[in-house]
Coordinates of C-alpha atoms and ligand atoms in Angstrom, one line a residue:
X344 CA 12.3 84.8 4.0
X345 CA 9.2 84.8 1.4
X346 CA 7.6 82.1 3.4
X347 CA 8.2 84.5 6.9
X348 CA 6.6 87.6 4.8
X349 CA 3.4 85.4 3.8
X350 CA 3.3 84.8 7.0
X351 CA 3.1 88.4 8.4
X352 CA 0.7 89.4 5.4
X353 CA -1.4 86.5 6.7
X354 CA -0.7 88.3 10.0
X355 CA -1.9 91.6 9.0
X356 CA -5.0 90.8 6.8
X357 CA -5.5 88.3 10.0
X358 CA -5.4 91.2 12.5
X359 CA -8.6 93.0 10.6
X360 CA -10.9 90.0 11.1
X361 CA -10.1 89.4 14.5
X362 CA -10.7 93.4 15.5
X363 CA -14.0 92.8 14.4
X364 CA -14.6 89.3 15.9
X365 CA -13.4 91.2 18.9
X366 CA -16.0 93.7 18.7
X367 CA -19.2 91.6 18.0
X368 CA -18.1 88.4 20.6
X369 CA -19.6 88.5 24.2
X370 CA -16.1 86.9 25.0
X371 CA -12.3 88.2 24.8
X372 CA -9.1 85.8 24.8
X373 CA -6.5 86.1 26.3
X374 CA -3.6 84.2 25.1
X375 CA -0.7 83.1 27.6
X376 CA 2.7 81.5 26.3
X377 CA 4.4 79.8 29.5
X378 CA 7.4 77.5 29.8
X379 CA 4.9 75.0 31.2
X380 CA 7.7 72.0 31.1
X381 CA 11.2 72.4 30.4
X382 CA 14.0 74.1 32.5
X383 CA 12.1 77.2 33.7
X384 CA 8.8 74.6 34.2
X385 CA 8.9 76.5 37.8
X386 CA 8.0 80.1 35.9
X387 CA 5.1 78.7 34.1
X388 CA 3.6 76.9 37.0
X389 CA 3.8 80.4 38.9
X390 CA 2.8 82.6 36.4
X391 CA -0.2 79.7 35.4
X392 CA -1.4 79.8 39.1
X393 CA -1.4 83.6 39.9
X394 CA -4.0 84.0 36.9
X395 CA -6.0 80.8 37.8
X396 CA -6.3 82.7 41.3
X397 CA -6.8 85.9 39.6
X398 CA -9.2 84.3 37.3
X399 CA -11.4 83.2 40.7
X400 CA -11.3 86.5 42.2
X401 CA -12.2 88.8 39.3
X402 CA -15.2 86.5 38.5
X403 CA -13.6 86.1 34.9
X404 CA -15.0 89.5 33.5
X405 CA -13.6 92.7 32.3
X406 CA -15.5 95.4 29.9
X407 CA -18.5 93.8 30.4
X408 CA -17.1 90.5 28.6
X409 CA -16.1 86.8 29.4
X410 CA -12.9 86.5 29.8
X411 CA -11.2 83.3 28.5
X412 CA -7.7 82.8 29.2
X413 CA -5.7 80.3 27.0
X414 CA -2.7 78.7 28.2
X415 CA -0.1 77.4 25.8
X416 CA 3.3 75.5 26.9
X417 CA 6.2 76.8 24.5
X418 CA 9.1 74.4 27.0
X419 CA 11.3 77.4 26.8
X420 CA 11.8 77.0 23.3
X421 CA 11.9 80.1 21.1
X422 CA 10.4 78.7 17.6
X423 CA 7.0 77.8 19.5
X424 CA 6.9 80.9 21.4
X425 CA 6.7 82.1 17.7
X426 CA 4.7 80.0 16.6
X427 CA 1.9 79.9 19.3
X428 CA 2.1 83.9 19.6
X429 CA 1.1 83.4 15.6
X430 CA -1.6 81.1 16.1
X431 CA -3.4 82.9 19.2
X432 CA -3.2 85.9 17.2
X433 CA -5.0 84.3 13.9
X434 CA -6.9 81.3 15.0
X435 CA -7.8 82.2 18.0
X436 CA -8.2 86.1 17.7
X437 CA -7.3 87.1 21.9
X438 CA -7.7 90.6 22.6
X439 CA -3.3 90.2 24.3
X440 CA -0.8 87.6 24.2
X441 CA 1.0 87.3 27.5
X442 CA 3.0 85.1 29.7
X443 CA 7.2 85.2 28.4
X444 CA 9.2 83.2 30.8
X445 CA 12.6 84.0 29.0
X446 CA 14.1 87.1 27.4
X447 CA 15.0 84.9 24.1
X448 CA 11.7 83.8 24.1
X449 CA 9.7 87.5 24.6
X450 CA 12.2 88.8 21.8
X451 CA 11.1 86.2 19.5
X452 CA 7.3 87.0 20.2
X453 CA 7.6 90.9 19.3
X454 CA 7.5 91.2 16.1
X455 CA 4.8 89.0 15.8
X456 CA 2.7 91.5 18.0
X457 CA 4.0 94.6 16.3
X458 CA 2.2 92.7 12.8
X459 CA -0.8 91.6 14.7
X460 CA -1.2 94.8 16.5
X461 CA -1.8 92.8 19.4
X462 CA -0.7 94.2 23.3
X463 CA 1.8 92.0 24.5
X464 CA 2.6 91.8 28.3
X465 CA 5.7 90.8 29.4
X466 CA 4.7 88.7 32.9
X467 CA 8.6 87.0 33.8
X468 CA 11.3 88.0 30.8
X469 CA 13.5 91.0 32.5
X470 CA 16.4 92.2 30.0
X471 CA 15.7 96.1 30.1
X472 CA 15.8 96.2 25.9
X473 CA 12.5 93.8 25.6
X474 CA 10.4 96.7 25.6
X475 CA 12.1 98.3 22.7
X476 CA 11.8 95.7 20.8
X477 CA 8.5 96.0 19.8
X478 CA 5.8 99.1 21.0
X479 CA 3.4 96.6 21.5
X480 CA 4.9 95.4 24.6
X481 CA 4.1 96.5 28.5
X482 CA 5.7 95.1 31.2
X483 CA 5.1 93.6 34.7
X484 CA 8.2 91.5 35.8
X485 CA 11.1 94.2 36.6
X486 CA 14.5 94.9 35.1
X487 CA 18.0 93.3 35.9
X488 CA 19.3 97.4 36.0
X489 CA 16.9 98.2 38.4
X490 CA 17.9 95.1 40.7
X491 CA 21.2 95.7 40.3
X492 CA 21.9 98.9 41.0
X493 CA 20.1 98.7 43.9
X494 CA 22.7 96.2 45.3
X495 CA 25.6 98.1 44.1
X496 CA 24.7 101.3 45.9
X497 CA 23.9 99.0 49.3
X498 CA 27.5 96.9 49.5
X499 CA 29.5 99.8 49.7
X500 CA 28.3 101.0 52.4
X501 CA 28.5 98.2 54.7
X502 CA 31.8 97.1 54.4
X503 CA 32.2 95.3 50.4
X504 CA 35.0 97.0 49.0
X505 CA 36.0 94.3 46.6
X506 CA 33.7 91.6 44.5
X507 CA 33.6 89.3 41.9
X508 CA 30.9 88.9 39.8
X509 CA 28.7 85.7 38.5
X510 CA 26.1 86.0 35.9
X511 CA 24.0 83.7 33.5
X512 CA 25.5 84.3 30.0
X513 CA 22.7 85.9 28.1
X514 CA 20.5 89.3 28.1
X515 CA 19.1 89.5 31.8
X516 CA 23.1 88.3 32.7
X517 CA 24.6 91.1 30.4
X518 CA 22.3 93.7 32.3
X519 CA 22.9 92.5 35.5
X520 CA 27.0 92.5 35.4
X521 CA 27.0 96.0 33.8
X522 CA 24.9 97.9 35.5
X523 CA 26.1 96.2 39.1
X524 CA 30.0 96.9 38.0
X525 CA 29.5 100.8 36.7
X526 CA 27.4 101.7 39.9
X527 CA 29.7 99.5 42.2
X528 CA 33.2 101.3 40.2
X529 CA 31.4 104.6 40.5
X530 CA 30.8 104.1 44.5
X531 CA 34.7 103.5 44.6
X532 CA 34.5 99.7 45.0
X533 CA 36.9 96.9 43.1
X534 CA 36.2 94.6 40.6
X535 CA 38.7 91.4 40.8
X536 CA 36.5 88.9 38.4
X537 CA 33.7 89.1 36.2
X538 CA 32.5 85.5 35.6
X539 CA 29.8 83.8 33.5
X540 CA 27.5 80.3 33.2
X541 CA 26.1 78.8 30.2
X542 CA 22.1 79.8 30.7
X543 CA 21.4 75.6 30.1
X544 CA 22.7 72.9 32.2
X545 CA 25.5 74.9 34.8
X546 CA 28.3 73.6 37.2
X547 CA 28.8 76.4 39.4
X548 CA 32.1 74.6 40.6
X549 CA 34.8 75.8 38.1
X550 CA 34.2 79.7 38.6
X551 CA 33.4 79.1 42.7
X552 CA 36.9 77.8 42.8
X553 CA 38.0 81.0 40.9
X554 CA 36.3 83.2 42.8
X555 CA 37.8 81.2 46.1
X556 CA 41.1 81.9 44.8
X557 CA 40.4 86.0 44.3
X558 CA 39.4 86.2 47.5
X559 CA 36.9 89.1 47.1
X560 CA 34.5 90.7 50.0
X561 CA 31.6 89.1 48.6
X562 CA 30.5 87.5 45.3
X563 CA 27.9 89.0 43.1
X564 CA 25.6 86.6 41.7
X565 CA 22.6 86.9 39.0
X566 CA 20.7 83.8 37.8
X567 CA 17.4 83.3 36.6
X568 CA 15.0 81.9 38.8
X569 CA 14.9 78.2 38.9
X570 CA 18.5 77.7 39.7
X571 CA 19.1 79.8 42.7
X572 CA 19.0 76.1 44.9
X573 CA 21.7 74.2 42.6
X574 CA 23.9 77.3 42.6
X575 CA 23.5 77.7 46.8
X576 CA 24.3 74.2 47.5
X577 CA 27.7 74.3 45.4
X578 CA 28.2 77.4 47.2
X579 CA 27.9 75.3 50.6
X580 CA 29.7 73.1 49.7
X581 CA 32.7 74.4 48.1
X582 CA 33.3 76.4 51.8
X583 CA 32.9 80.2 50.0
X584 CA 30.9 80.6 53.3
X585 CA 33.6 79.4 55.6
X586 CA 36.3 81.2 53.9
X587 CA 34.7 84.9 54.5
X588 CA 33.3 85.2 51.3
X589 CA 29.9 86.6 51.4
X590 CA 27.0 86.0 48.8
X591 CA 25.3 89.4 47.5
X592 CA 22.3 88.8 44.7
X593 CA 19.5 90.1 43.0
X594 CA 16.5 88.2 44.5
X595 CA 16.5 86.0 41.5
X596 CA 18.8 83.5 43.6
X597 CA 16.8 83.5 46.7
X598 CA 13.9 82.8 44.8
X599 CA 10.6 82.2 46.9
X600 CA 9.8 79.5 44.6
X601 CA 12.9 77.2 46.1
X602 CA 14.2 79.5 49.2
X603 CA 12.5 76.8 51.6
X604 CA 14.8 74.2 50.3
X605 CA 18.0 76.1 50.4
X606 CA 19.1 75.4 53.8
X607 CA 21.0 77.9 56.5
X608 CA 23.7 78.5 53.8
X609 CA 21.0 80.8 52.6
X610 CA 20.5 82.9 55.7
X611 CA 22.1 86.1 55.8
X612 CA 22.2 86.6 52.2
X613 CA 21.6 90.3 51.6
X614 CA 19.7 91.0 48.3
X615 CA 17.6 93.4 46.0
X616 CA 14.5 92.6 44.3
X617 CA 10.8 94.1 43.6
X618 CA 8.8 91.3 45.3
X619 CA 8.8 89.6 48.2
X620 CA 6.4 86.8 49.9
X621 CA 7.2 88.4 53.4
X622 CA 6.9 92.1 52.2
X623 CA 4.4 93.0 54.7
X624 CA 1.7 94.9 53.7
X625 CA -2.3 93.8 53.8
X626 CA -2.7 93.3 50.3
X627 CA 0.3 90.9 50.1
X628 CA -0.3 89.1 53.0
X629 CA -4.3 88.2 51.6
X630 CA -2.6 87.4 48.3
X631 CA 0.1 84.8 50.0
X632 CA -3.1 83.4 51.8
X633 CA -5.0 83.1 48.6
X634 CA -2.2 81.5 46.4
X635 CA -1.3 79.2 49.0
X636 CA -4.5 78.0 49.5
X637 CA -5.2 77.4 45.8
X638 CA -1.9 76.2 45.2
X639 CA -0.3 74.8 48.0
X640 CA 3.3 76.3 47.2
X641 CA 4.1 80.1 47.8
X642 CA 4.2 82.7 45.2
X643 CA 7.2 84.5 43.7
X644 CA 7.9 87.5 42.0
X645 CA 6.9 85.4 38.4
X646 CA 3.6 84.8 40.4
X647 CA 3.2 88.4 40.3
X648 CA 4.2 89.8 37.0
X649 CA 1.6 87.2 35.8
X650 CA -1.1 88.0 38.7
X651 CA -0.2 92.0 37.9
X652 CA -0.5 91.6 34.0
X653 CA -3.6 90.1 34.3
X654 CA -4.9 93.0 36.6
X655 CA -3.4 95.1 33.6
X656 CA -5.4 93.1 30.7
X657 CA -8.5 93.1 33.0
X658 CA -8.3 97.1 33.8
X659 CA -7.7 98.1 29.8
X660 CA -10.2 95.9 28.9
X661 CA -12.7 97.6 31.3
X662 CA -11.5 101.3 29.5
X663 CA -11.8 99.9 25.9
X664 CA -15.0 97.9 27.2
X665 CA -13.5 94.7 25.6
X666 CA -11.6 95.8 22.5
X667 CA -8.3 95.0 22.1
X668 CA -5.4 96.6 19.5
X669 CA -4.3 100.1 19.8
X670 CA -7.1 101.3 22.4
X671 CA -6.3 98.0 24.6
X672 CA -2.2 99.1 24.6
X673 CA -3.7 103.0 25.0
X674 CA -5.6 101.9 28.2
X675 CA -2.2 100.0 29.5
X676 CA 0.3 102.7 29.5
X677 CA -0.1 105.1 32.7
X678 CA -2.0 102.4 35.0
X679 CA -1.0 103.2 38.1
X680 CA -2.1 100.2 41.1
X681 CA -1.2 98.5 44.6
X682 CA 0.1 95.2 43.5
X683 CA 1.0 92.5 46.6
X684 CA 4.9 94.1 45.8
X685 CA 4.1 98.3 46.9
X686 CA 2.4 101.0 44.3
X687 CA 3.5 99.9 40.8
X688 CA 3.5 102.7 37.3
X689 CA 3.2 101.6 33.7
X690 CA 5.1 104.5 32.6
X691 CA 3.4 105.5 29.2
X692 CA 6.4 106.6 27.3
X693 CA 8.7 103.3 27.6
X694 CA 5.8 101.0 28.2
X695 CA 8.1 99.2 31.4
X696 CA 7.4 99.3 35.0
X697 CA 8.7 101.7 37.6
X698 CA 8.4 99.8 41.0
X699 CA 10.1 99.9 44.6
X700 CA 13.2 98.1 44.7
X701 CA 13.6 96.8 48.2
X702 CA 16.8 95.1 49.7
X703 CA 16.4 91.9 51.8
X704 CA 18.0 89.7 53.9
X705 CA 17.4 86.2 53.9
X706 CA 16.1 84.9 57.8
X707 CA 14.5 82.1 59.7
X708 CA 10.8 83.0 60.9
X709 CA 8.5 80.3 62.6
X710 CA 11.3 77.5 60.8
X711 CA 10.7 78.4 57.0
X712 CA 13.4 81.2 55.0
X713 CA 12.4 84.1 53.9
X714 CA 13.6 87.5 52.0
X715 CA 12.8 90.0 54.9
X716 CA 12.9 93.4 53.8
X717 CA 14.6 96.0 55.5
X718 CA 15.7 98.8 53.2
X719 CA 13.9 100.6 49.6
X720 CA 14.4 102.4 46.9
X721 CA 10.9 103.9 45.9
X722 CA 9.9 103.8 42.2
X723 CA 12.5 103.2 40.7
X724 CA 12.7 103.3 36.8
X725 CA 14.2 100.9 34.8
X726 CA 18.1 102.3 34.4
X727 CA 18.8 100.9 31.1
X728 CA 16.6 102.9 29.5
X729 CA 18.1 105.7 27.2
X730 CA 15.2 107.9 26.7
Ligands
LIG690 C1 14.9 86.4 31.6 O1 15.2 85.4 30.8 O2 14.7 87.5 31.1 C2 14.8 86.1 33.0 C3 14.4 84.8 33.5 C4 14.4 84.6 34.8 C5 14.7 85.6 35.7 C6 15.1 86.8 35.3 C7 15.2 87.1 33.9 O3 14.7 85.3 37.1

């Protein structure tokens, strides 16, 4: 406890020096925490590749600075998302730590910014409460509530009376099941199982066979990205297809990052998310052609919270003409932009995102999957949010 309050004091008297190093420097930091290996290795390697190409096409300045952008891999593990978050703050003075692939990990990170008076941007993490947790933080991924409600108000209307639900046991899970069973219950639907996986390591098989046995309309699944392939296959081949039982998700599960690889069990799968690769719009379709020609894989909707945030940084640092602190977060809150998803709103009183939520249906075009849109719900602010 004493060692953790040095630590902030260190923090705070910290934070002074590096609001003047800030000022006098021809070059800002920005410091980016990314599960770069580890489980959600696929998060990082999107997020780390929208900025590289966002780094190439803004030339690398904003407010008449260099911009530097340090990448640090925490492997998904909460005590060096602290730690890192510390040291970028400290040692390396950045302007904005970013980057957050998981909601434990961006929780962990917050109060570290609150002391350091640093902006952080939330690029992946989605659990709706992460803003609260510190006012520090802005955010460019999305919320579970505002995927799932999205789905609950579609299924009703086309024929899914009854469900059961799947979700990843932890905060983006807990948002996701709640706010898709209290809109689905409102809209006079029926809720035979509510089922949850460990976050770490899961066998989809023992609650498939339950939800086999209940017999719902459809199956409501949220997982977070990255394990949307495992999860399809067992789907396959456990027959939930065959025996009438359709699949309903946020587009965490059809992931861009892995759709490709899923195979026809895939196809058909209706689902609600704020980004698409095949949304069709100009911007998009240049920023698909850009990323996959840098990268050689397409981009998901981690590719761009972390391509958006940077746009963010980048804009706020032109408005503070570098500095960073209170007049960097000031010049966050209220920027409104196109982003490759639609028009997307910092709202300046909760600091989160208000975004089109878009439903999709997975289909085959020219041989590869992909989440067409064919329905939206325009800006829609995050539900979980009590004031
Ligand atoms: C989260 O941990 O907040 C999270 C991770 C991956 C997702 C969604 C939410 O796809």
């Amino acid at each position: 406890m004493l060692n953790r309050r040095l630590h902030l004091m260190a923090l705070a008297a910290a934070t002074l020096a590096a609001g003047a190093a800030q000022a006098q420097s021809d070059t800002v930091k920005i410091g980016v925490i990314l599960p770069m290996t580890g489980p959600s290795a696929s998060t990082g390697k999107q997020i780390d590749a929208a900025i590289k190409l966002f780094m190439a096409q803004s030339g690398g300045k904003a407010g008449g600075k260099k911009v530097e952008v340090i990448v640090k891999d925490d492997n998904g593990t909460a005590n060096l998302t602290a730690r890192m978050a510390q040291e970028l703050i400290v040692n390396d003075k950045v302007v904005a730590i970013a980057g957050f692939g998981l909601t434990p990990l961006a929780l962990t990170a917050a109060p570290i910014a609150t002391q350091g008076k640093t902006p952080m941007v939330v690029m992946a993490a989605a659990t709706s409460a992460i803003t609260e947790a510190s006012p520090y933080i802005v955010r460019t991924s999305f919320t579970l509530p505002q995927a799932a409600v999205s789905i609950a108000e579609w299924a009703p209307k086309h024929g899914i009376k009854k469900v059961a639900t799947l979700v990843a046991d932890y905060g983006p899970g807990n948002d996701a099941e709640k706010f898709f069973v209290d809109r689905f219950l409102l809209n006079g639907g029926q809720v035979l199982e509510k089922l949850r996986t460990p976050l770490r390591g899961a066998d989809f098989a023992p609650v498939l066979q339950k939800v086999r046995d209940a017999k719902p309309d459809a199956l409501f699944v949220f997982l977070p990205s990255g394990q949307g392939a495992q999860f399809m296959k067992q789907f396959g081949e456990r027959g939930l297809d065959k025996a009438g039982i359709k699949l309903i998700a946020t587009g965490d599960v059809t992931d861009d990052d892995q759709l490709n690889d899923m195979g026809d069990v895939a196809l058909g799968v209706v689902n609600s998310h704020h980004y698409s690769a095949a949304h069709p719009s100009a911007m998009n379709k240049k920023f698909v052609a850009d990323f996959e020609a840098m990268n050689k894989f397409r981009p998901n909707f981690m590719a761009v919270g972390g391509y958006d945030g940077m746009r963010l940084i980048f804009k706020g640092l032109d408005a503070t003409k570098g500095a960073g602190g209170d007049a960097l977060l000031a010049a966050m809150k209220g920027q409104l932009f196109e982003s490759p998803r639609g028009q997307i709103l910092i709202d300046a009183q909760t600091r989160d995102i208000v975004q089109d939520i878009y439903i999709r249906k997975v289909e085959k075009k020219d041989g590869q999957l992909w989440n067409i849109e064919f329905d939206v719900q325009k800006a829609v602010k995050d539900p979980g949010k009590t004031k």
